[in-house]
Short mmCIF file of C-alpha atoms in Angstrom, two decimals:
data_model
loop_
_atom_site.label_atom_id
_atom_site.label_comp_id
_atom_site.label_asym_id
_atom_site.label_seq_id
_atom_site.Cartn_x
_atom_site.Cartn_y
_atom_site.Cartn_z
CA UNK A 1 -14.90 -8.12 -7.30
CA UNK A 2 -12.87 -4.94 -7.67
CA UNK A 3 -13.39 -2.01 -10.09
CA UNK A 4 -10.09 -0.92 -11.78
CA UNK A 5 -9.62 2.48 -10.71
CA UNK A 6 -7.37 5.61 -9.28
CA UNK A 7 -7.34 3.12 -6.01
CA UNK A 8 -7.54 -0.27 -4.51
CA UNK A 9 -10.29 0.40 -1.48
CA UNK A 10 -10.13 -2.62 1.18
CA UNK A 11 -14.00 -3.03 1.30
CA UNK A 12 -15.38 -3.57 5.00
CA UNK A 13 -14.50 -6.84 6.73
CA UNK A 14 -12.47 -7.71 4.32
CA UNK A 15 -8.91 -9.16 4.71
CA UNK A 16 -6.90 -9.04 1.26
CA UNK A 17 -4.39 -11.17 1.19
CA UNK A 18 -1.49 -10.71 -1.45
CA UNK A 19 0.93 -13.70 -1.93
CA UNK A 20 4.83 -13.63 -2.89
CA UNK A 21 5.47 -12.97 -5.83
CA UNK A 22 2.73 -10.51 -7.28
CA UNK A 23 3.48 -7.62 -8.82
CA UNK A 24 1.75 -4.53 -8.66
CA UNK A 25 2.56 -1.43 -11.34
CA UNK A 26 0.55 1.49 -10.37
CA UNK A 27 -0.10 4.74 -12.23
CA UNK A 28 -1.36 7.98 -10.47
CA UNK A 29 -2.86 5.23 -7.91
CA UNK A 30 -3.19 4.55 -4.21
CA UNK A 31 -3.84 1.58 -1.77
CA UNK A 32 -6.30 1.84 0.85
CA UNK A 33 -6.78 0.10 4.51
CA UNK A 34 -9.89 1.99 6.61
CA UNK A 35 -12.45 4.59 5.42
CA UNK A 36 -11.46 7.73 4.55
CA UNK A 37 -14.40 9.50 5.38
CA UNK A 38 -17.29 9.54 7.68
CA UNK A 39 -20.48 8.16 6.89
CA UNK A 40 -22.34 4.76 6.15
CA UNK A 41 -21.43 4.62 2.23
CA UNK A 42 -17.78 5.11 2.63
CA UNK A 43 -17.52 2.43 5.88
CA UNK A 44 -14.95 0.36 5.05
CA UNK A 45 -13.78 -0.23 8.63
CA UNK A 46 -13.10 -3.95 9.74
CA UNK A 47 -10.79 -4.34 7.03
CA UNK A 48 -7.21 -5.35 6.66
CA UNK A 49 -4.49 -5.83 3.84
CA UNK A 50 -1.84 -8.31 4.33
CA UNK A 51 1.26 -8.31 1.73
CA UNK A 52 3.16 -11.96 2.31
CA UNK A 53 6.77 -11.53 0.59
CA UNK A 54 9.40 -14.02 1.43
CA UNK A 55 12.98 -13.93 1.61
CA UNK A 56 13.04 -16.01 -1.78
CA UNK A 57 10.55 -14.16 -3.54
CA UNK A 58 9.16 -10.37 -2.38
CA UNK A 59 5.79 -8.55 -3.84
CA UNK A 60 7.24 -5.78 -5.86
CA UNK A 61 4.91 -2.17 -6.28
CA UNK A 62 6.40 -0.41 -8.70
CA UNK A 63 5.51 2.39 -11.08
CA UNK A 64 3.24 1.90 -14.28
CA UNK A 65 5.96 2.69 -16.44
CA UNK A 66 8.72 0.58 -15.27
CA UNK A 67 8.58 -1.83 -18.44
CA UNK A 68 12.06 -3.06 -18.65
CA UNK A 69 11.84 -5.48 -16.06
CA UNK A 70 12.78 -5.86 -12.27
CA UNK A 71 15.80 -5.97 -11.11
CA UNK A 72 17.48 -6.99 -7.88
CA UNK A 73 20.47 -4.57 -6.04
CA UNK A 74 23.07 -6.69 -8.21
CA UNK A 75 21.10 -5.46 -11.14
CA UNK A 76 20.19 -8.96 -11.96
CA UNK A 77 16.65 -9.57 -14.09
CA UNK A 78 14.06 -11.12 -11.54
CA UNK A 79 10.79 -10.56 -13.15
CA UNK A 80 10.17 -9.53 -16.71
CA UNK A 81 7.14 -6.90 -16.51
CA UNK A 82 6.95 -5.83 -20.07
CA UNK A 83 3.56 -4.33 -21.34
CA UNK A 84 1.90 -5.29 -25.28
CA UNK A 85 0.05 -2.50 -25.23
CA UNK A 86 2.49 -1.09 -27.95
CA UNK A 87 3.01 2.07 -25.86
CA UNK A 88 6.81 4.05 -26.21
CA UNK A 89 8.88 2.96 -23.68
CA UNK A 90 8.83 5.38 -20.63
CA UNK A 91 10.69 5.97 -17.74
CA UNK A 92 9.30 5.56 -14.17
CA UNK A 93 9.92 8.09 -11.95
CA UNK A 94 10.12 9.23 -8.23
CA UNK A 95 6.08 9.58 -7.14
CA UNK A 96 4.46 7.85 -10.15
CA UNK A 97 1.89 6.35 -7.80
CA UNK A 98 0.69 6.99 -4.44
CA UNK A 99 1.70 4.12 -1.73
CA UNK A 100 0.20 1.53 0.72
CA UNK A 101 -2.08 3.55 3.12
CA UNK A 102 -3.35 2.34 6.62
CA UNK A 103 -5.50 4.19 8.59
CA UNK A 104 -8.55 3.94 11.52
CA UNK A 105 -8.70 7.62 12.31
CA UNK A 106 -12.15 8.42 10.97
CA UNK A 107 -13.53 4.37 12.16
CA UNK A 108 -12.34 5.45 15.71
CA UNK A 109 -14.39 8.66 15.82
CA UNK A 110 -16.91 7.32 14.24
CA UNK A 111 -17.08 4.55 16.92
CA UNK A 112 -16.53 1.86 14.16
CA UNK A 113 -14.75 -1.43 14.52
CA UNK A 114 -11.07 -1.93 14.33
CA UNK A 115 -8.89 -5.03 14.95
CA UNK A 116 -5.84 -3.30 16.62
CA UNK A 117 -8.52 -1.55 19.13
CA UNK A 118 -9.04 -5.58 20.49
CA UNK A 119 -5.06 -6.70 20.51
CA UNK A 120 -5.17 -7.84 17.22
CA UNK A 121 -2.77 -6.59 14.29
CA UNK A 122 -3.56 -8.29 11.17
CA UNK A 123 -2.55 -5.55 8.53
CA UNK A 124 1.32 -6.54 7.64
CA UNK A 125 3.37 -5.85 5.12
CA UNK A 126 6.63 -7.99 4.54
CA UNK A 127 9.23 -8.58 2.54
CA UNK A 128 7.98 -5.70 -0.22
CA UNK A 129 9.52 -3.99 -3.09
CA UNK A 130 7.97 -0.63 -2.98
CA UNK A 131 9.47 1.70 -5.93
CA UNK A 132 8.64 5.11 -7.30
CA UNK A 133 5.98 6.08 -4.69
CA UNK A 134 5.52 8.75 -2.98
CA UNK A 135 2.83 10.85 -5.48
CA UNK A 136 0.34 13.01 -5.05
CA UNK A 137 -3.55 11.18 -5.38
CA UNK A 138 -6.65 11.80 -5.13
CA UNK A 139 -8.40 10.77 -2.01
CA UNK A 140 -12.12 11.86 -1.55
CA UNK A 141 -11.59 14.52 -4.59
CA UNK A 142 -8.77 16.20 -2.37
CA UNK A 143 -4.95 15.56 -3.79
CA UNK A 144 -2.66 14.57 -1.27
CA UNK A 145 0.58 13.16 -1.12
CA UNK A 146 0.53 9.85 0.06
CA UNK A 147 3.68 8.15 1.27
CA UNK A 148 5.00 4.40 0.08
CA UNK A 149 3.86 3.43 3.58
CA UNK A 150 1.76 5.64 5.26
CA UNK A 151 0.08 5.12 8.82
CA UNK A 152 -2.87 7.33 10.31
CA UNK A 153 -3.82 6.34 13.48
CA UNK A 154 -2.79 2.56 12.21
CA UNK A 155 -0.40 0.09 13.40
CA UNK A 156 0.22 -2.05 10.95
CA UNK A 157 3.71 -4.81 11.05
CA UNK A 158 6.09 -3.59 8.28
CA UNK A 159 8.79 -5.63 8.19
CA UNK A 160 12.53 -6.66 6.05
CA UNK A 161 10.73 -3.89 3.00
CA UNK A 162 12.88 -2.12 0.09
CA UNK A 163 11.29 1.32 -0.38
CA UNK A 164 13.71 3.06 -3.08
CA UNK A 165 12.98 6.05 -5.43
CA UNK A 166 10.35 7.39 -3.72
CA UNK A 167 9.21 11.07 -4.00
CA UNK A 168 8.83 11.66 -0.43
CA UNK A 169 9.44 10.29 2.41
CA UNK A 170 9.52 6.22 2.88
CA UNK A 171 6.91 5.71 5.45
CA UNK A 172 5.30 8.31 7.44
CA UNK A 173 2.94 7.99 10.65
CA UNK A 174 1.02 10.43 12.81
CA UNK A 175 1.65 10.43 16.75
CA UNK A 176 -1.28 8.29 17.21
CA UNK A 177 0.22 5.85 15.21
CA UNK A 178 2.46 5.13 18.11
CA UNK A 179 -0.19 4.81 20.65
CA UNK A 180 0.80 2.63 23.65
CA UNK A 181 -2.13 0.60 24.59
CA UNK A 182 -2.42 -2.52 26.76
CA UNK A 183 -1.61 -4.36 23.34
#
């Protein structure tokens, strides 16, 4: 099981799988795909995170204070996402949360396992809603903005997404994200 928690950490070997129609609303928060730093504690290498939206029915990530519902780009009602915790209403903003993060950088140098390194791409992310990303997080007690989608040294499929509000930029990837390999 998962701790709740400033982040959702992929543990090693470890495929998550998230089906249409779940909704995510992150606060101050992050997503995580690959260890972040070097060492046998923090190896989460091996792993993979798959997000499996349809055309009928997407996986929404949206800010923590988005209360009022979801709505499609007709403005119509498609998921009501109200909270009882008898908060105010708020207002979700650009860069409430962090975004979807993908990396192998530190499992390659440490000589660790990855999938993509043996032709095969299993992290994937389609047909997602991704709103008011973009924030700044904490990630191994540095802050640092991390992007709705964000690749380092990853190549994961992202395909038919809606990234919208967004404090920074949609996605963003380092050059060795675009490594041309026999695969």
């Amino acid at each position: 099981p998962l701790e709740d928690g400033s982040v959702l950490q992929v543990p090693k070997n470890v495929t998550v799988m998230v089906d249409e129609g779940a909704i995510f609303q992150l606060r101050q928060s992050w997503i995580n795909v690959g260890s972040t730093s070097p060492g046998v504690a923090a190896d989460r290498s091996g792993s993979a995170l798959q997000i499996l939206g349809t055309p009928n029915q997407r996986v929404f990530f949206t800010s923590y204070n988005e209360q009022s519902g979801l709505r499609d780009t007709q403005g119509n009602i498609i998921a009501s996402i109200g909270r009882d915790d008898n908060s105010q209403n708020t207002v979700p903003q650009a860069g409430d949360w962090g975004g979807i993060s993908f990396q192998t950088d530190v499992d390659r140098a440490d000589g660790r396992f990855t999938f993509d390194s043996r032709g095969i791409f299993l992290n994937y992310v389609n047909y997602a809603d991704i709103r008011y990303g973009g924030g700044k997080v904490l990630v191994e007690g540095t802050e640092l903005t991390v992007n709705p989608v964000r690749m380092v040294d990853a190549r994961p499929t992202i395909t038919n997404n809606l990234i919208t509000s967004s404090a920074e930029a949609a996605m963003s990837a380092n050059p060795d994200s675009f490594e041309e390999t026999n695969f």
